[in-house]
Amino acid sequence: VVEGQRLMQASGDVFLGWTTGPGGAQYYGRQLRDMKWSPDPATFQASGLIAFARLTAAALARAHARCGDPVPIAAYLGLSDRADLALADFAAAYSQQTVRDYAEFREALGSGRLAANE
């Protein structure tokens, strides 16, 4: 866990680590929080929510890009475009499913099957 987290972090957490305690129990430690701002998306205007989503997506993409060794991944995928096409097909299908899910969500709100608090 610690090694994977170190790979994914944009900056190091000096308190991130592990130790073995009495009786062989393993303990994981990390700094819980080191941020000066805690966003509340409920207070965002549409443009702020979009900007926050973009920043969050960029941080997530960066973490995922850092967690794999590109040489074995490239060797596994090979030179064909099969993986590219499969990933693109999955993304398109997932996008379509998201649209269907949102339509069902809106219908549930409109019919009263799902309550919404404002």
mmCIF file with all atom_site columns, N, CA and C in Angstrom, residues 69-108:
data_model
loop_
_atom_site.group_PDB
_atom_site.id
_atom_site.type_symbol
_atom_site.label_atom_id
_atom_site.label_alt_id
_atom_site.label_comp_id
_atom_site.label_asym_id
_atom_site.label_entity_id
_atom_site.label_seq_id
_atom_site.pdbx_PDB_ins_code
_atom_site.Cartn_x
_atom_site.Cartn_y
_atom_site.Cartn_z
_atom_site.occupancy
_atom_site.B_iso_or_equiv
_atom_site.pdbx_formal_charge
_atom_site.auth_seq_id
_atom_site.auth_comp_id
_atom_site.auth_asym_id
_atom_site.auth_atom_id
_atom_site.pdbx_PDB_model_num
ATOM 1   N N  . ASP A 1 69  ? 4.562   0.699  -14.544 1.00 0.00 ? 69  ASP A N  1
ATOM 2   C CA . ASP A 1 69  ? 5.850   0.761  -15.228 1.00 0.00 ? 69  ASP A CA 1
ATOM 3   C C  . ASP A 1 69  ? 5.572   0.671  -16.730 1.00 0.00 ? 69  ASP A C  1
ATOM 4   N N  . PRO A 1 70  ? 5.907   1.695  -17.507 1.00 0.00 ? 70  PRO A N  1
ATOM 5   C CA . PRO A 1 70  ? 5.528   1.717  -18.919 1.00 0.00 ? 70  PRO A CA 1
ATOM 6   C C  . PRO A 1 70  ? 6.158   0.616  -19.768 1.00 0.00 ? 70  PRO A C  1
ATOM 7   N N  . VAL A 1 71  ? 7.333   0.138  -19.400 1.00 0.00 ? 71  VAL A N  1
ATOM 8   C CA . VAL A 1 71  ? 7.995   -0.881 -20.231 1.00 0.00 ? 71  VAL A CA 1
ATOM 9   C C  . VAL A 1 71  ? 7.214   -2.193 -20.235 1.00 0.00 ? 71  VAL A C  1
ATOM 10  N N  . PRO A 1 72  ? 6.893   -2.786 -19.072 1.00 0.00 ? 72  PRO A N  1
ATOM 11  C CA . PRO A 1 72  ? 6.118   -4.030 -19.135 1.00 0.00 ? 72  PRO A CA 1
ATOM 12  C C  . PRO A 1 72  ? 4.701   -3.831 -19.667 1.00 0.00 ? 72  PRO A C  1
ATOM 13  N N  . ILE A 1 73  ? 4.115   -2.664 -19.412 1.00 0.00 ? 73  ILE A N  1
ATOM 14  C CA . ILE A 1 73  ? 2.776   -2.411 -19.947 1.00 0.00 ? 73  ILE A CA 1
ATOM 15  C C  . ILE A 1 73  ? 2.835   -2.378 -21.473 1.00 0.00 ? 73  ILE A C  1
ATOM 16  N N  . ALA A 1 74  ? 3.808   -1.666 -22.029 1.00 0.00 ? 74  ALA A N  1
ATOM 17  C CA . ALA A 1 74  ? 3.962   -1.599 -23.486 1.00 0.00 ? 74  ALA A CA 1
ATOM 18  C C  . ALA A 1 74  ? 4.263   -2.975 -24.065 1.00 0.00 ? 74  ALA A C  1
ATOM 19  N N  . ALA A 1 75  ? 5.096   -3.757 -23.374 1.00 0.00 ? 75  ALA A N  1
ATOM 20  C CA . ALA A 1 75  ? 5.411   -5.104 -23.852 1.00 0.00 ? 75  ALA A CA 1
ATOM 21  C C  . ALA A 1 75  ? 4.164   -5.980 -23.856 1.00 0.00 ? 75  ALA A C  1
ATOM 22  N N  . TYR A 1 76  ? 3.334   -5.838 -22.837 1.00 0.00 ? 76  TYR A N  1
ATOM 23  C CA . TYR A 1 76  ? 2.109   -6.629 -22.749 1.00 0.00 ? 76  TYR A CA 1
ATOM 24  C C  . TYR A 1 76  ? 1.122   -6.231 -23.850 1.00 0.00 ? 76  TYR A C  1
ATOM 25  N N  . LEU A 1 77  ? 0.987   -4.924 -24.083 1.00 0.00 ? 77  LEU A N  1
ATOM 26  C CA . LEU A 1 77  ? 0.022   -4.445 -25.075 1.00 0.00 ? 77  LEU A CA 1
ATOM 27  C C  . LEU A 1 77  ? 0.487   -4.703 -26.500 1.00 0.00 ? 77  LEU A C  1
ATOM 28  N N  . GLY A 1 78  ? 1.786   -4.703 -26.731 1.00 0.00 ? 78  GLY A N  1
ATOM 29  C CA . GLY A 1 78  ? 2.300   -4.946 -28.068 1.00 0.00 ? 78  GLY A CA 1
ATOM 30  C C  . GLY A 1 78  ? 2.154   -3.736 -28.969 1.00 0.00 ? 78  GLY A C  1
ATOM 31  N N  . LEU A 1 79  ? 2.366   -3.961 -30.263 1.00 0.00 ? 79  LEU A N  1
ATOM 32  C CA . LEU A 1 79  ? 2.369   -2.865 -31.227 1.00 0.00 ? 79  LEU A CA 1
ATOM 33  C C  . LEU A 1 79  ? 1.035   -2.671 -31.933 1.00 0.00 ? 79  LEU A C  1
ATOM 34  N N  . SER A 1 80  ? 0.103   -3.584 -31.751 1.00 0.00 ? 80  SER A N  1
ATOM 35  C CA . SER A 1 80  ? -1.178  -3.448 -32.449 1.00 0.00 ? 80  SER A CA 1
ATOM 36  C C  . SER A 1 80  ? -2.025  -2.367 -31.783 1.00 0.00 ? 80  SER A C  1
ATOM 37  N N  . ASP A 1 81  ? -3.107  -2.015 -32.456 1.00 0.00 ? 81  ASP A N  1
ATOM 38  C CA . ASP A 1 81  ? -4.014  -1.016 -31.895 1.00 0.00 ? 81  ASP A CA 1
ATOM 39  C C  . ASP A 1 81  ? -5.210  -1.670 -31.200 1.00 0.00 ? 81  ASP A C  1
ATOM 40  N N  . ARG A 1 82  ? -5.130  -2.959 -30.928 1.00 0.00 ? 82  ARG A N  1
ATOM 41  C CA . ARG A 1 82  ? -6.250  -3.667 -30.300 1.00 0.00 ? 82  ARG A CA 1
ATOM 42  C C  . ARG A 1 82  ? -6.610  -3.084 -28.933 1.00 0.00 ? 82  ARG A C  1
ATOM 43  N N  . ALA A 1 83  ? -5.609  -2.811 -28.107 1.00 0.00 ? 83  ALA A N  1
ATOM 44  C CA . ALA A 1 83  ? -5.887  -2.256 -26.778 1.00 0.00 ? 83  ALA A CA 1
ATOM 45  C C  . ALA A 1 83  ? -6.477  -0.853 -26.900 1.00 0.00 ? 83  ALA A C  1
ATOM 46  N N  . ASP A 1 84  ? -5.933  -0.047 -27.808 1.00 0.00 ? 84  ASP A N  1
ATOM 47  C CA . ASP A 1 84  ? -6.460  1.306  -28.012 1.00 0.00 ? 84  ASP A CA 1
ATOM 48  C C  . ASP A 1 84  ? -7.933  1.255  -28.393 1.00 0.00 ? 84  ASP A C  1
ATOM 49  N N  . LEU A 1 85  ? -8.252  0.375  -29.340 1.00 0.00 ? 85  LEU A N  1
ATOM 50  C CA . LEU A 1 85  ? -9.637  0.256  -29.802 1.00 0.00 ? 85  LEU A CA 1
ATOM 51  C C  . LEU A 1 85  ? -10.539 -0.278 -28.694 1.00 0.00 ? 85  LEU A C  1
ATOM 52  N N  . ALA A 1 86  ? -10.051 -1.248 -27.928 1.00 0.00 ? 86  ALA A N  1
ATOM 53  C CA . ALA A 1 86  ? -10.851 -1.801 -26.834 1.00 0.00 ? 86  ALA A CA 1
ATOM 54  C C  . ALA A 1 86  ? -11.131 -0.739 -25.774 1.00 0.00 ? 86  ALA A C  1
ATOM 55  N N  . LEU A 1 87  ? -10.122 0.058  -25.435 1.00 0.00 ? 87  LEU A N  1
ATOM 56  C CA . LEU A 1 87  ? -10.318 1.119  -24.453 1.00 0.00 ? 87  LEU A CA 1
ATOM 57  C C  . LEU A 1 87  ? -11.278 2.187  -24.974 1.00 0.00 ? 87  LEU A C  1
ATOM 58  N N  . ALA A 1 88  ? -11.160 2.532  -26.246 1.00 0.00 ? 88  ALA A N  1
ATOM 59  C CA . ALA A 1 88  ? -12.072 3.515  -26.839 1.00 0.00 ? 88  ALA A CA 1
ATOM 60  C C  . ALA A 1 88  ? -13.495 2.981  -26.869 1.00 0.00 ? 88  ALA A C  1
ATOM 61  N N  . ASP A 1 89  ? -13.668 1.702  -27.219 1.00 0.00 ? 89  ASP A N  1
ATOM 62  C CA . ASP A 1 89  ? -15.001 1.089  -27.215 1.00 0.00 ? 89  ASP A CA 1
ATOM 63  C C  . ASP A 1 89  ? -15.594 1.098  -25.813 1.00 0.00 ? 89  ASP A C  1
ATOM 64  N N  . PHE A 1 90  ? -14.775 0.752  -24.825 1.00 0.00 ? 90  PHE A N  1
ATOM 65  C CA . PHE A 1 90  ? -15.248 0.751  -23.443 1.00 0.00 ? 90  PHE A CA 1
ATOM 66  C C  . PHE A 1 90  ? -15.672 2.157  -23.023 1.00 0.00 ? 90  PHE A C  1
ATOM 67  N N  . ALA A 1 91  ? -14.857 3.162  -23.351 1.00 0.00 ? 91  ALA A N  1
ATOM 68  C CA . ALA A 1 91  ? -15.172 4.542  -22.980 1.00 0.00 ? 91  ALA A CA 1
ATOM 69  C C  . ALA A 1 91  ? -16.478 4.998  -23.619 1.00 0.00 ? 91  ALA A C  1
ATOM 70  N N  . ALA A 1 92  ? -16.687 4.655  -24.883 1.00 0.00 ? 92  ALA A N  1
ATOM 71  C CA . ALA A 1 92  ? -17.928 5.037  -25.566 1.00 0.00 ? 92  ALA A CA 1
ATOM 72  C C  . ALA A 1 92  ? -19.131 4.342  -24.927 1.00 0.00 ? 92  ALA A C  1
ATOM 73  N N  . ALA A 1 93  ? -19.001 3.053  -24.639 1.00 0.00 ? 93  ALA A N  1
ATOM 74  C CA . ALA A 1 93  ? -20.101 2.314  -24.011 1.00 0.00 ? 93  ALA A CA 1
ATOM 75  C C  . ALA A 1 93  ? -20.390 2.856  -22.614 1.00 0.00 ? 93  ALA A C  1
ATOM 76  N N  . TYR A 1 94  ? -19.348 3.187  -21.882 1.00 0.00 ? 94  TYR A N  1
ATOM 77  C CA . TYR A 1 94  ? -19.520 3.723  -20.534 1.00 0.00 ? 94  TYR A CA 1
ATOM 78  C C  . TYR A 1 94  ? -20.206 5.082  -20.589 1.00 0.00 ? 94  TYR A C  1
ATOM 79  N N  . SER A 1 95  ? -19.837 5.891  -21.566 1.00 0.00 ? 95  SER A N  1
ATOM 80  C CA . SER A 1 95  ? -20.469 7.191  -21.751 1.00 0.00 ? 95  SER A CA 1
ATOM 81  C C  . SER A 1 95  ? -21.960 7.030  -22.032 1.00 0.00 ? 95  SER A C  1
ATOM 82  N N  . GLN A 1 96  ? -22.296 6.094  -22.902 1.00 0.00 ? 96  GLN A N  1
ATOM 83  C CA . GLN A 1 96  ? -23.704 5.844  -23.219 1.00 0.00 ? 96  GLN A CA 1
ATOM 84  C C  . GLN A 1 96  ? -24.466 5.353  -21.990 1.00 0.00 ? 96  GLN A C  1
ATOM 85  N N  . GLN A 1 97  ? -23.832 4.495  -21.186 1.00 0.00 ? 97  GLN A N  1
ATOM 86  C CA . GLN A 1 97  ? -24.474 4.010  -19.961 1.00 0.00 ? 97  GLN A CA 1
ATOM 87  C C  . GLN A 1 97  ? -24.703 5.153  -18.985 1.00 0.00 ? 97  GLN A C  1
ATOM 88  N N  . THR A 1 98  ? -23.747 6.076  -18.904 1.00 0.00 ? 98  THR A N  1
ATOM 89  C CA . THR A 1 98  ? -23.888 7.228  -18.020 1.00 0.00 ? 98  THR A CA 1
ATOM 90  C C  . THR A 1 98  ? -25.073 8.088  -18.444 1.00 0.00 ? 98  THR A C  1
ATOM 91  N N  . VAL A 1 99  ? -25.250 8.279  -19.738 1.00 0.00 ? 99  VAL A N  1
ATOM 92  C CA . VAL A 1 99  ? -26.393 9.048  -20.245 1.00 0.00 ? 99  VAL A CA 1
ATOM 93  C C  . VAL A 1 99  ? -27.697 8.345  -19.870 1.00 0.00 ? 99  VAL A C  1
ATOM 94  N N  . ARG A 1 100 ? -27.754 7.024  -20.030 1.00 0.00 ? 100 ARG A N  1
ATOM 95  C CA . ARG A 1 100 ? -28.962 6.266  -19.653 1.00 0.00 ? 100 ARG A CA 1
ATOM 96  C C  . ARG A 1 100 ? -29.227 6.361  -18.147 1.00 0.00 ? 100 ARG A C  1
ATOM 97  N N  . ASP A 1 101 ? -28.171 6.242  -17.359 1.00 0.00 ? 101 ASP A N  1
ATOM 98  C CA . ASP A 1 101 ? -28.329 6.329  -15.903 1.00 0.00 ? 101 ASP A CA 1
ATOM 99  C C  . ASP A 1 101 ? -28.854 7.701  -15.491 1.00 0.00 ? 101 ASP A C  1
ATOM 100 N N  . TYR A 1 102 ? -28.335 8.750  -16.115 1.00 0.00 ? 102 TYR A N  1
ATOM 101 C CA . TYR A 1 102 ? -28.778 10.098 -15.770 1.00 0.00 ? 102 TYR A CA 1
ATOM 102 C C  . TYR A 1 102 ? -30.236 10.309 -16.173 1.00 0.00 ? 102 TYR A C  1
ATOM 103 N N  . ALA A 1 103 ? -30.633 9.786  -17.322 1.00 0.00 ? 103 ALA A N  1
ATOM 104 C CA . ALA A 1 103 ? -32.033 9.898  -17.750 1.00 0.00 ? 103 ALA A CA 1
ATOM 105 C C  . ALA A 1 103 ? -32.942 9.181  -16.749 1.00 0.00 ? 103 ALA A C  1
ATOM 106 N N  . GLU A 1 104 ? -32.529 8.018  -16.291 1.00 0.00 ? 104 GLU A N  1
ATOM 107 C CA . GLU A 1 104 ? -33.325 7.282  -15.298 1.00 0.00 ? 104 GLU A CA 1
ATOM 108 C C  . GLU A 1 104 ? -33.380 8.047  -13.977 1.00 0.00 ? 104 GLU A C  1
ATOM 109 N N  . PHE A 1 105 ? -32.274 8.649  -13.591 1.00 0.00 ? 105 PHE A N  1
ATOM 110 C CA . PHE A 1 105 ? -32.222 9.462  -12.378 1.00 0.00 ? 105 PHE A CA 1
ATOM 111 C C  . PHE A 1 105 ? -33.194 10.633 -12.473 1.00 0.00 ? 105 PHE A C  1
ATOM 112 N N  . ARG A 1 106 ? -33.166 11.335 -13.612 1.00 0.00 ? 106 ARG A N  1
ATOM 113 C CA . ARG A 1 106 ? -34.080 12.471 -13.811 1.00 0.00 ? 106 ARG A CA 1
ATOM 114 C C  . ARG A 1 106 ? -35.536 12.028 -13.791 1.00 0.00 ? 106 ARG A C  1
ATOM 115 N N  . GLU A 1 107 ? -35.812 10.884 -14.412 1.00 0.00 ? 107 GLU A N  1
ATOM 116 C CA . GLU A 1 107 ? -37.180 10.355 -14.420 1.00 0.00 ? 107 GLU A CA 1
ATOM 117 C C  . GLU A 1 107 ? -37.626 10.020 -13.001 1.00 0.00 ? 107 GLU A C  1
ATOM 118 N N  . ALA A 1 108 ? -36.743 9.436  -12.211 1.00 0.00 ? 108 ALA A N  1
ATOM 119 C CA . ALA A 1 108 ? -37.077 9.086  -10.826 1.00 0.00 ? 108 ALA A CA 1
ATOM 120 C C  . ALA A 1 108 ? -37.347 10.334 -9.997  1.00 0.00 ? 108 ALA A C  1
#
